[in-house]
Amino acid sequence: MQNVLILAVCVVVYLVPSIVAFVRPLPKTDRWHIGLCNVFLGWTVIAWAVCLWWAIAYTGESQR
């Protein structure tokens, strides 16, 4: 039982950038890009940090 709890916590921590992206009001395409980048490259830690920054840094303003 303890191993399952540890695994669940690790999965949630790993997916924090994706969770943040889907909770915040980001454009739909950015949400999916962050999620895919997080799932496939998040294990590199650098990509995980970039995904987290990308999810948090969005201000909602137009980039024109």
Backbone as a chain_set.jsonl record, in Angstrom:
{"seq": "MQNVLILAVCVVVYLVPSIVAFVRPLPKTDRWHIGLCNVFLGWTVIAWAVCLWWAIAYTGESQR", "coords": {"N": [[0.824, -1.196, 0.0], [1.944, 1.23, 0.762], [3.866, 1.592, -1.236], [2.275, 2.065, -3.454], [1.143, 4.512, -2.808], [3.43, 6.142, -2.744], [4.194, 5.941, -5.439], [1.966, 7.166, -6.64], [2.187, 9.786, -5.659], [4.619, 10.512, -6.848], [3.903, 10.434, -9.573], [1.989, 12.49, -9.67], [3.593, 14.715, -8.966], [5.364, 14.662, -11.136], [3.596, 15.354, -13.173], [2.872, 17.956, -12.617], [3.45, 20.395, -14.192], [1.702, 19.96, -16.395], [-0.773, 19.789, -15.115], [-0.972, 22.366, -14.026], [-1.017, 23.815, -16.417], [-3.462, 23.008, -17.548], [-5.252, 23.94, -15.681], [-4.951, 26.692, -15.577], [-5.902, 29.633, -17.528], [-4.907, 29.113, -20.321], [-4.252, 29.217, -23.893], [-5.828, 26.674, -25.856], [-4.162, 25.113, -27.55], [-1.613, 25.585, -26.476], [-1.894, 24.381, -23.973], [-2.035, 21.645, -24.636], [0.438, 21.336, -25.912], [2.221, 21.841, -23.817], [1.456, 19.755, -22.116], [2.101, 17.446, -23.663], [4.867, 17.82, -24.054], [5.67, 17.714, -21.389], [4.926, 15.079, -20.643], [6.447, 13.46, -22.409], [9.081, 14.476, -22.319], [9.6, 15.316, -19.775], [11.073, 13.817, -17.936], [13.665, 14.619, -18.125], [14.223, 16.655, -16.4], [15.223, 19.294, -16.935], [13.557, 19.872, -19.124], [11.174, 19.458, -17.778], [11.231, 21.604, -15.957], [11.19, 23.723, -17.78], [8.681, 23.318, -18.961], [7.063, 23.755, -16.712], [7.674, 26.45, -16.188], [6.718, 27.555, -18.588], [3.991, 27.024, -18.347], [3.337, 28.567, -16.11], [4.166, 31.165, -16.749], [2.492, 32.388, -18.606], [0.577, 35.21, -19.336], [-1.835, 35.945, -20.367], [-2.101, 37.986, -22.099], [-2.118, 39.404, -25.394], [0.279, 38.373, -27.817], [1.149, 39.985, -29.88]], "CA": [[0.0, 0.0, 0.0], [2.831, 2.381, 0.846], [4.489, 1.752, -2.541], [1.284, 2.645, -4.354], [1.04, 5.917, -2.428], [4.658, 6.792, -3.203], [4.093, 6.018, -6.89], [0.939, 8.163, -6.96], [2.775, 11.108, -5.385], [5.625, 10.755, -7.89], [3.195, 10.726, -10.827], [1.393, 13.824, -9.544], [4.694, 15.691, -9.04], [5.832, 14.635, -12.521], [2.606, 15.99, -14.037], [2.52, 19.301, -12.135], [3.338, 21.375, -15.275], [0.486, 19.692, -17.175], [-1.921, 20.146, -14.279], [-1.009, 23.83, -13.989], [-1.408, 24.292, -17.748], [-4.879, 22.756, -17.799], [-6.05, 24.693, -14.721], [-4.86, 28.113, -15.913], [-6.584, 29.967, -18.787], [-4.006, 29.156, -21.466], [-4.864, 28.764, -25.142], [-5.966, 25.213, -25.9], [-2.989, 24.488, -28.169], [-0.504, 25.632, -25.522], [-2.139, 23.362, -22.95], [-1.664, 20.337, -25.166], [1.88, 21.32, -26.154], [2.864, 21.689, -22.51], [1.182, 18.399, -21.643], [2.892, 16.472, -24.423], [6.274, 18.029, -23.714], [5.854, 17.233, -20.026], [4.824, 13.615, -20.585], [7.508, 12.777, -23.152], [10.425, 14.98, -22.037], [9.692, 15.77, -18.389], [12.045, 13.037, -17.179], [14.985, 15.253, -18.22], [14.239, 17.684, -15.362], [15.303, 20.602, -17.595], [12.305, 20.028, -19.864], [10.124, 19.581, -16.763], [11.289, 22.976, -15.461], [10.749, 24.588, -18.875], [7.222, 23.149, -19.058], [6.464, 24.432, -15.562], [7.807, 27.881, -16.434], [5.818, 27.868, -19.691], [2.622, 26.993, -17.825], [3.155, 29.632, -15.132], [4.543, 32.481, -17.279], [1.463, 32.95, -19.48], [-0.116, 36.324, -18.679], [-3.144, 36.131, -20.957], [-2.053, 39.118, -23.013], [-1.794, 39.087, -26.78], [1.714, 38.406, -28.1], [1.369, 40.703, -31.144]], "C": [[0.866, 1.256, 0.0], [3.506, 2.648, -0.5], [3.552, 2.4, -3.538], [1.138, 4.139, -4.066], [2.257, 6.705, -2.906], [4.629, 6.963, -4.718], [3.094, 7.088, -7.318], [1.478, 9.582, -6.744], [3.802, 11.466, -6.453], [4.967, 11.119, -9.223], [2.581, 12.122, -10.781], [2.473, 14.903, -9.641], [5.22, 15.783, -10.463], [4.893, 15.414, -13.435], [2.197, 17.39, -13.582], [2.466, 20.332, -13.266], [2.065, 21.191, -16.119], [-0.757, 20.09, -16.388], [-2.074, 21.657, -14.225], [-1.497, 24.38, -15.322], [-2.898, 24.11, -17.99], [-5.787, 23.504, -16.821], [-6.066, 26.183, -15.076], [-5.525, 28.387, -17.264], [-5.616, 30.15, -19.957], [-4.78, 28.81, -22.736], [-4.828, 27.241, -25.219], [-4.729, 24.531, -26.489], [-1.79, 24.495, -27.225], [-0.671, 24.589, -24.42], [-1.652, 21.999, -23.421], [-0.171, 20.252, -25.458], [2.646, 21.137, -24.849], [2.67, 20.269, -21.986], [2.013, 17.348, -22.355], [4.378, 16.589, -24.121], [6.571, 17.478, -22.324], [5.865, 15.711, -19.968], [6.032, 12.946, -21.244], [8.922, 13.242, -22.807], [10.639, 15.394, -20.585], [10.718, 15.036, -17.557], [13.429, 13.676, -17.206], [15.188, 16.362, -17.203], [14.328, 19.08, -15.976], [14.019, 20.855, -18.369], [11.13, 20.154, -18.899], [10.068, 21.015, -16.242], [10.821, 23.961, -16.532], [9.236, 24.505, -19.029], [6.517, 23.859, -17.91], [6.526, 25.945, -15.747], [6.831, 28.334, -17.522], [4.369, 27.936, -19.198], [2.341, 28.154, -16.871], [3.312, 31.02, -15.757], [3.459, 33.124, -18.147], [0.666, 34.004, -18.733], [-1.516, 36.558, -19.246], [-3.205, 37.289, -21.926], [-1.69, 38.646, -24.416], [-0.299, 39.251, -27.013], [2.033, 39.141, -29.392], [2.289, 41.858, -30.975]], "O": [[0.554, 2.231, -0.684], [3.699, 3.805, -0.871], [3.98, 3.194, -4.374], [1.023, 4.939, -4.994], [2.118, 7.817, -3.417], [5.002, 8.02, -5.227], [3.354, 7.836, -8.26], [1.243, 10.47, -7.564], [3.846, 12.608, -6.911], [5.435, 12.02, -9.919], [2.652, 12.857, -11.766], [2.281, 15.904, -10.332], [5.495, 16.882, -10.947], [5.348, 16.066, -14.375], [1.248, 17.952, -14.13], [1.505, 21.1, -13.312], [1.43, 22.173, -16.506], [-1.69, 20.666, -16.948], [-3.182, 22.175, -14.363], [-2.303, 25.31, -15.353], [-3.534, 24.981, -18.582], [-6.972, 23.684, -17.101], [-7.082, 26.855, -14.894], [-5.694, 27.466, -18.063], [-5.526, 31.242, -20.519], [-5.838, 28.185, -22.669], [-3.907, 26.604, -24.708], [-4.296, 23.492, -25.991], [-1.035, 23.524, -27.174], [0.308, 23.982, -23.986], [-0.95, 21.292, -22.699], [0.43, 19.194, -25.268], [3.606, 20.369, -24.787], [3.606, 19.655, -21.475], [2.569, 16.456, -21.715], [5.067, 15.583, -23.952], [7.607, 16.847, -22.109], [6.723, 15.121, -19.312], [6.579, 11.981, -20.709], [9.874, 12.481, -22.984], [11.745, 15.781, -20.209], [11.195, 15.576, -16.559], [14.286, 13.317, -16.398], [16.265, 16.956, -17.166], [13.577, 19.968, -15.574], [13.448, 21.942, -18.278], [10.182, 20.889, -19.179], [8.984, 21.582, -16.1], [10.13, 24.93, -16.22], [8.579, 25.53, -19.211], [5.484, 24.496, -18.116], [5.545, 26.644, -15.493], [6.192, 29.378, -17.39], [3.615, 28.821, -19.602], [1.223, 28.667, -16.833], [2.646, 31.961, -15.325], [3.525, 34.328, -18.393], [0.144, 33.752, -17.647], [-2.301, 37.299, -18.655], [-4.253, 37.55, -22.516], [-1.037, 37.617, -24.591], [0.321, 40.164, -26.468], [3.108, 38.934, -29.953], [2.578, 42.564, -31.941]]}, "num_chains": 1, "name": "protein.A"}
